[in-house]
Short mmCIF file of C-alpha atoms in Angstrom, two decimals:
data_model
loop_
_atom_site.label_atom_id
_atom_site.label_comp_id
_atom_site.label_asym_id
_atom_site.label_seq_id
_atom_site.Cartn_x
_atom_site.Cartn_y
_atom_site.Cartn_z
CA MET A 143 -8.86 27.68 -4.15
CA PHE A 144 -6.76 25.05 -2.65
CA ARG A 145 -3.25 23.79 -2.19
CA ALA A 146 -2.63 20.26 -4.73
CA TRP A 147 0.31 18.97 -7.04
CA LEU A 148 -0.77 19.33 -10.56
CA LEU A 149 1.37 17.02 -12.99
CA ASP A 150 0.78 18.27 -16.72
CA LYS A 151 2.69 17.28 -19.67
CA PRO A 152 2.08 19.79 -22.34
CA GLY A 153 4.29 19.51 -25.29
CA GLY A 154 4.66 16.07 -24.01
CA ILE A 155 7.16 17.49 -21.31
CA PHE A 156 6.45 16.21 -18.05
CA GLN A 157 5.28 18.94 -15.04
CA ALA A 158 5.35 18.58 -11.09
CA GLU A 159 3.80 21.50 -9.78
CA LEU A 160 2.55 22.75 -5.93
CA ARG A 161 -0.13 24.60 -7.00
CA ASP A 162 -3.33 26.58 -6.02
CA ILE A 163 -6.03 25.52 -7.58
CA ASP A 164 -9.72 26.83 -7.78
CA GLU A 165 -12.59 24.79 -6.18
CA SER A 166 -13.51 24.52 -9.33
CA ARG A 167 -11.49 22.50 -11.35
CA LEU A 168 -12.13 19.47 -9.38
CA PRO A 169 -14.21 16.57 -10.76
CA THR A 170 -17.41 16.37 -10.70
CA ALA A 171 -17.71 13.25 -7.74
CA ASP A 172 -20.75 13.36 -5.47
CA VAL A 173 -18.60 14.10 -2.02
CA LEU A 174 -16.48 17.55 -1.46
CA VAL A 175 -13.80 16.53 1.31
CA ARG A 176 -11.13 18.74 3.46
CA VAL A 177 -7.62 16.30 3.29
CA SER A 178 -6.34 15.89 6.84
CA HIS A 179 -3.18 13.03 5.66
CA SER A 180 -2.29 11.67 3.08
CA THR A 181 0.43 9.01 1.88
CA ILE A 182 3.33 8.50 -0.48
CA ASN A 183 3.01 4.95 -2.45
CA TYR A 184 4.92 3.12 -4.62
CA LYS A 185 2.19 3.82 -7.39
CA ASP A 186 1.87 8.45 -6.19
CA ALA A 187 6.57 7.90 -6.69
CA LEU A 188 6.00 6.40 -10.36
CA ALA A 189 3.74 9.31 -10.83
CA LEU A 190 4.96 12.05 -9.49
CA THR A 191 8.63 11.09 -11.43
CA ASP A 192 7.02 9.74 -14.30
CA ARG A 193 8.85 6.99 -14.09
CA ALA A 194 5.59 4.58 -15.33
CA PRO A 195 2.07 4.99 -17.07
CA VAL A 196 0.11 5.61 -13.57
CA VAL A 197 -1.43 8.92 -14.91
CA ARG A 198 -4.52 7.85 -17.67
CA ASN A 199 -5.82 11.70 -18.11
CA TRP A 200 -4.09 15.01 -17.80
CA PRO A 201 -3.04 17.04 -16.21
CA MET A 202 -3.75 14.71 -12.84
CA VAL A 203 -4.29 15.76 -8.72
CA PRO A 204 -1.88 12.28 -7.50
CA GLY A 205 -2.77 11.05 -4.53
CA ILE A 206 -4.26 7.24 -3.85
CA ASP A 207 -4.71 7.58 -0.23
CA GLY A 208 -6.65 10.12 1.94
CA ALA A 209 -8.55 10.77 5.12
CA GLY A 210 -10.54 13.56 6.32
CA ILE A 211 -13.67 15.30 7.21
CA VAL A 212 -16.60 16.00 4.45
CA LEU A 213 -17.74 18.95 3.81
CA GLU A 214 -20.61 18.81 1.73
CA SER A 215 -22.71 15.51 0.78
CA ARG A 216 -24.95 13.75 -1.76
CA HIS A 217 -24.66 11.20 -0.76
CA ALA A 218 -27.23 9.64 1.21
CA ASP A 219 -24.33 7.12 3.71
CA TRP A 220 -22.00 10.64 4.59
CA LYS A 221 -23.28 14.05 5.42
CA PRO A 222 -20.40 17.44 6.82
CA GLY A 223 -18.61 16.69 9.45
CA ASP A 224 -17.76 12.96 8.45
CA ARG A 225 -14.26 11.21 9.35
CA TRP A 226 -13.41 9.03 5.53
CA ILE A 227 -10.58 7.36 4.99
CA LEU A 228 -9.86 6.25 0.31
CA ASN A 229 -7.41 4.01 -1.44
CA GLY A 230 -7.47 2.98 -4.47
CA TRP A 231 -10.07 3.52 -7.43
CA GLY A 232 -8.38 5.36 -10.04
CA VAL A 233 -8.28 7.93 -7.96
CA GLY A 234 -4.76 9.92 -8.30
CA GLU A 235 -4.51 8.03 -12.34
CA THR A 236 -7.93 8.43 -13.83
CA HIS A 237 -9.68 11.14 -11.24
CA TRP A 238 -7.78 14.29 -8.87
CA GLY A 239 -7.04 12.72 -5.93
CA CYS A 240 -6.39 13.73 -2.00
CA LEU A 241 -2.59 15.05 -2.65
CA ALA A 242 -4.50 17.82 -2.26
CA GLU A 243 -6.44 19.97 0.76
CA ARG A 244 -9.69 19.41 -1.34
CA ALA A 245 -11.21 16.65 -2.82
CA SER A 246 -13.61 15.82 -4.87
CA LEU A 247 -14.89 11.62 -4.28
CA ARG A 248 -17.55 9.71 -5.22
CA GLY A 249 -19.37 8.47 -1.94
CA ASP A 250 -19.12 4.91 -2.65
CA TRP A 251 -15.46 5.11 -2.65
CA LEU A 252 -15.40 5.84 0.90
CA VAL A 253 -15.08 4.04 3.86
CA PRO A 254 -15.60 5.38 7.68
CA LEU A 255 -12.36 6.00 9.28
CA PRO A 256 -12.42 3.86 12.74
CA PRO A 257 -13.13 5.11 15.66
CA ARG A 258 -9.37 3.50 17.25
CA PHE A 259 -7.12 5.53 14.45
CA ASP A 260 -7.34 9.87 13.87
CA THR A 261 -7.08 10.76 9.95
CA ARG A 262 -3.02 11.05 10.80
CA GLN A 263 -2.71 6.92 11.79
CA ALA A 264 -5.52 5.97 9.27
CA MET A 265 -2.49 7.42 6.52
CA ILE A 266 0.63 5.50 8.06
CA LEU A 267 -0.87 3.19 7.04
CA GLY A 268 -2.96 3.86 4.55
CA THR A 269 -2.81 1.43 0.86
CA ALA A 270 0.42 -0.24 2.71
CA GLY A 271 -1.64 -1.33 5.57
CA TYR A 272 -4.97 -1.94 4.06
CA THR A 273 -2.84 -4.44 1.17
CA ALA A 274 -1.06 -5.65 3.99
CA MET A 275 -4.47 -6.47 5.80
CA LEU A 276 -6.03 -8.12 2.69
CA CYS A 277 -3.21 -10.49 2.44
CA VAL A 278 -2.56 -11.47 6.30
CA GLN A 279 -6.76 -12.22 5.32
CA ALA A 280 -5.91 -14.23 1.91
CA ILE A 281 -3.95 -16.39 4.44
CA ALA A 282 -5.57 -17.39 6.61
CA ALA A 283 -8.56 -18.16 4.40
CA ARG A 284 -6.81 -21.11 3.65
CA GLY A 285 -6.90 -22.55 6.69
CA LEU A 286 -3.38 -21.72 7.38
CA ARG A 287 -2.42 -20.77 10.77
CA PRO A 288 1.02 -21.00 13.16
CA HIS A 289 1.71 -24.10 13.47
CA ASP A 290 1.51 -24.90 9.57
CA GLY A 291 5.12 -23.35 9.33
CA GLU A 292 7.40 -19.96 9.14
CA VAL A 293 6.18 -17.07 6.58
CA LEU A 294 8.18 -15.11 4.40
CA VAL A 295 7.34 -10.96 3.91
CA THR A 296 9.66 -9.57 1.05
CA GLY A 297 10.40 -6.13 1.02
CA ALA A 298 9.15 -5.94 4.50
CA THR A 299 10.84 -2.50 5.08
CA GLY A 300 8.25 -0.67 2.75
CA GLY A 301 5.08 0.08 3.91
CA VAL A 302 3.21 -3.47 2.48
CA GLY A 303 6.15 -5.26 4.34
CA SER A 304 6.31 -3.02 7.81
CA VAL A 305 2.65 -3.64 8.46
CA ALA A 306 2.74 -7.62 7.28
CA ILE A 307 5.41 -8.51 9.60
CA ALA A 308 3.77 -6.76 12.97
CA LEU A 309 0.42 -8.54 11.69
CA LEU A 310 1.60 -12.13 11.57
CA ALA A 311 3.25 -11.65 14.55
CA ARG A 312 1.18 -10.38 16.79
CA ARG A 313 -1.09 -12.84 15.39
CA GLY A 314 1.52 -15.72 16.25
CA TRP A 315 3.26 -16.16 13.21
CA LYS A 316 7.66 -16.96 12.53
CA VAL A 317 7.77 -14.45 9.99
CA ALA A 318 11.32 -14.01 8.45
CA ALA A 319 12.14 -10.43 6.61
CA LEU A 320 13.43 -10.52 3.11
CA THR A 321 15.47 -7.25 2.33
CA GLY A 322 18.20 -5.37 0.98
CA LYS A 323 18.63 -2.95 3.70
CA ALA A 324 20.62 -5.80 6.32
CA SER A 325 20.95 -1.96 8.46
CA GLN A 326 18.05 -2.17 9.00
CA GLU A 327 17.39 -5.21 11.14
CA GLY A 328 16.97 -3.65 14.35
CA TYR A 329 13.43 -1.65 12.21
CA LEU A 330 12.53 -5.38 11.25
CA ARG A 331 13.04 -6.61 14.64
CA ALA A 332 11.60 -4.05 16.59
CA LEU A 333 7.95 -5.52 14.28
CA GLY A 334 7.69 -9.04 14.97
CA ALA A 335 10.80 -10.37 12.46
CA SER A 336 12.59 -13.76 14.13
CA GLU A 337 15.11 -13.74 11.27
CA VAL A 338 16.16 -11.33 8.52
CA LEU A 339 17.21 -12.80 5.33
CA GLU A 340 19.64 -11.11 2.79
CA ARG A 341 17.48 -10.41 -0.66
CA GLU A 342 20.36 -10.87 -3.59
CA ALA A 343 20.19 -14.60 -2.85
CA TYR A 344 16.80 -14.07 -4.01
CA ALA A 345 16.68 -11.29 -6.06
CA ARG A 346 18.17 -13.73 -9.61
CA PRO A 347 17.29 -16.54 -10.88
CA GLY A 348 16.78 -19.95 -9.35
CA LYS A 349 15.87 -23.31 -10.20
CA PRO A 350 11.85 -24.54 -9.90
CA MET A 351 11.81 -26.15 -7.04
CA GLN A 352 13.69 -25.98 -4.33
CA LYS A 353 12.84 -27.48 -0.91
CA GLU A 354 10.48 -26.80 1.53
CA ARG A 355 9.91 -23.80 3.59
CA TRP A 356 7.48 -21.23 3.96
CA ALA A 357 4.01 -22.45 5.05
CA ALA A 358 3.05 -19.03 3.75
CA VAL A 359 4.92 -15.84 1.38
CA VAL A 360 3.28 -12.55 0.83
CA ASP A 361 5.27 -10.91 -1.36
CA THR A 362 5.46 -7.65 -2.51
CA ALA A 363 8.28 -7.77 -5.45
CA GLY A 364 7.41 -10.21 -7.93
CA SER A 365 9.21 -11.65 -10.67
CA HIS A 366 12.88 -14.21 -9.77
CA ILE A 367 11.80 -13.80 -5.76
CA LEU A 368 8.34 -14.22 -6.20
CA ALA A 369 9.39 -17.57 -8.04
CA ASN A 370 12.15 -18.29 -5.61
CA ALA A 371 9.73 -17.51 -3.03
CA CYS A 372 7.07 -20.41 -4.65
CA ALA A 373 9.87 -22.21 -5.85
CA GLN A 374 10.43 -22.58 -1.50
CA ALA A 375 6.47 -23.19 -0.89
CA ARG A 376 5.25 -26.04 1.82
CA TRP A 377 2.84 -28.57 0.57
CA GLY A 378 -0.02 -26.82 1.20
CA GLY A 379 1.46 -23.48 0.69
CA VAL A 380 -0.01 -20.18 -0.17
CA VAL A 381 1.61 -17.34 -1.41
CA ALA A 382 0.37 -13.72 -1.81
CA ALA A 383 1.54 -11.75 -4.50
CA CYS A 384 0.42 -7.64 -4.44
CA GLY A 385 3.02 -5.90 -5.77
CA LEU A 386 6.25 -5.51 -8.43
CA ALA A 387 8.94 -4.06 -6.93
CA GLN A 388 11.15 -6.32 -8.73
CA GLY A 389 9.41 -6.30 -11.92
CA MET A 390 6.15 -7.52 -13.61
CA ASP A 391 7.09 -10.78 -14.83
CA PHE A 392 6.94 -14.00 -13.54
CA PRO A 393 10.03 -16.02 -14.64
CA ALA A 394 8.68 -19.21 -12.86
CA SER A 395 7.38 -22.84 -13.13
CA VAL A 396 3.91 -24.61 -12.53
CA ALA A 397 5.25 -27.83 -10.31
CA PRO A 398 5.05 -25.99 -7.09
CA PHE A 399 1.76 -25.55 -8.52
CA ILE A 400 0.90 -28.82 -9.52
CA LEU A 401 3.53 -31.30 -6.96
CA ARG A 402 3.08 -29.27 -4.01
CA ASN A 403 -1.01 -28.41 -3.62
CA VAL A 404 0.51 -24.14 -3.35
CA THR A 405 -1.62 -21.52 -3.96
CA LEU A 406 -0.88 -18.04 -5.98
CA ALA A 407 -3.27 -16.02 -4.38
CA GLY A 408 -3.26 -12.14 -6.41
CA ILE A 409 -4.37 -9.37 -3.96
CA ASP A 410 -5.59 -6.44 -5.63
CA SER A 411 -6.14 -3.95 -3.31
CA VAL A 412 -7.93 -0.85 -5.83
CA MET A 413 -10.87 -2.48 -7.33
CA GLN A 414 -11.89 -4.51 -3.65
CA PRO A 415 -15.52 -3.69 -3.10
CA ALA A 416 -16.43 -1.68 0.22
CA ALA A 417 -17.52 -5.04 1.84
CA ALA A 418 -14.12 -6.64 1.72
CA ARG A 419 -13.02 -3.25 2.53
CA HIS A 420 -14.62 -2.64 5.92
CA ALA A 421 -14.05 -5.71 7.14
CA ALA A 422 -9.80 -4.96 6.41
CA TRP A 423 -9.59 -1.70 8.24
CA ALA A 424 -11.98 -3.11 10.88
CA ALA A 425 -9.02 -5.96 11.79
CA LEU A 426 -6.48 -3.08 11.07
CA ALA A 427 -8.32 -1.11 14.00
CA GLU A 428 -8.60 -4.36 16.12
CA GLU A 429 -5.31 -6.41 15.28
CA ILE A 430 -2.59 -3.28 14.82
CA ASP A 431 0.34 -2.08 17.75
CA ALA A 432 0.15 1.53 18.32
CA ALA A 433 3.36 2.23 19.25
CA GLN A 434 4.94 -0.57 15.78
CA LEU A 435 2.24 1.90 13.83
CA GLU A 436 4.19 5.20 15.23
CA SER A 437 7.17 3.51 14.76
CA MET A 438 7.35 3.01 11.05
CA ALA A 439 5.48 6.83 10.41
CA ARG A 440 7.75 9.42 9.09
CA ASP A 441 5.74 12.84 8.72
CA LEU A 442 6.52 15.33 6.23
CA ALA A 443 4.93 18.79 4.92
CA LEU A 444 2.84 19.26 1.23
CA GLU A 445 6.23 20.44 -0.23
CA GLN A 446 8.11 17.76 0.62
CA VAL A 447 5.89 15.48 -1.25
CA LEU A 448 8.25 15.68 -4.38
CA ASP A 449 12.29 14.85 -2.94
CA ALA A 450 9.98 11.84 -0.83
CA ALA A 451 8.86 10.85 -4.54
CA ARG A 452 12.76 10.86 -5.93
CA ALA A 453 13.75 8.51 -3.06
CA LEU A 454 11.84 6.37 -2.09
CA MET A 455 12.24 5.11 -6.62
CA GLU A 456 16.02 5.09 -5.13
CA GLY A 457 15.58 3.14 -1.96
CA GLY A 458 16.53 4.97 -0.06
CA THR A 459 12.95 5.49 2.85
CA THR A 460 12.30 2.89 5.15
CA GLY A 461 7.83 2.13 6.07
CA ARG A 462 5.65 4.66 6.20
CA ALA A 463 5.74 8.79 4.37
CA VAL A 464 3.07 10.45 6.11
CA VAL A 465 1.78 13.91 4.31
CA THR A 466 -0.03 16.57 6.61
CA VAL A 467 -1.77 18.17 4.84
#
């Protein structure tokens, strides 16, 4: 038996319960693992509160992120005792996830835990940190460097935003942080933001072409915030879009892309191939500052997951929630 959060919809009525589950119910896969730490991402919060159709198969154990130790393996790359990280691959949506003491996972989905990190530190980063690095790498891959101008990070107090600010500032970028939480200015400046901007001006409809400012953007919001960020991008700018916290719509014009040669780079963390995942985690191990990483963390017990998910959905959280499983 192992403890896990189980989501179900008997008779169409949603249930979320922390309960004991027999190991025989785990899905079929080639690696059995002990989960040491997990996280609560936005997608996890949506699933745990039934705010969106994240879960595709019922019942479901949520948790798109995990880190821990291999217990049993039929996969050539993994043996008992190996330390692993998991991000995405539909886990917590179509395959039982990591808000549980045990998980049965495909070895092809796992990434070796970099020696620099323990499992808790890896989950402070989690999908949020890994996605932030993918965004930073996408900007660099298109040839942009700090001397090209300023970078805007939206949703700045969230997981992706927090890590993106720290990474970009460490690389030498002048970072502006966009947030609806003015009280967190000190937190954002400690991460490396040189300016903190109020979200409200970006959250409503704006002109399709606005004054050029941003050489690059990391956007976690979508909707009007993304549209306004694109409208303010400089000639040759890159906008890395990875989230939809404001909405899935994109009420924008093609003008910035045609007249200013702006690139809108979509960043998907769920189905990235193994090589990209390994490169992102290797870069995180090399570049993230340990003190800044710790400043983002809030530690939770498995019993606190549902309350934390509700708080996240209400916009009442900052940084990263780390679950000790």
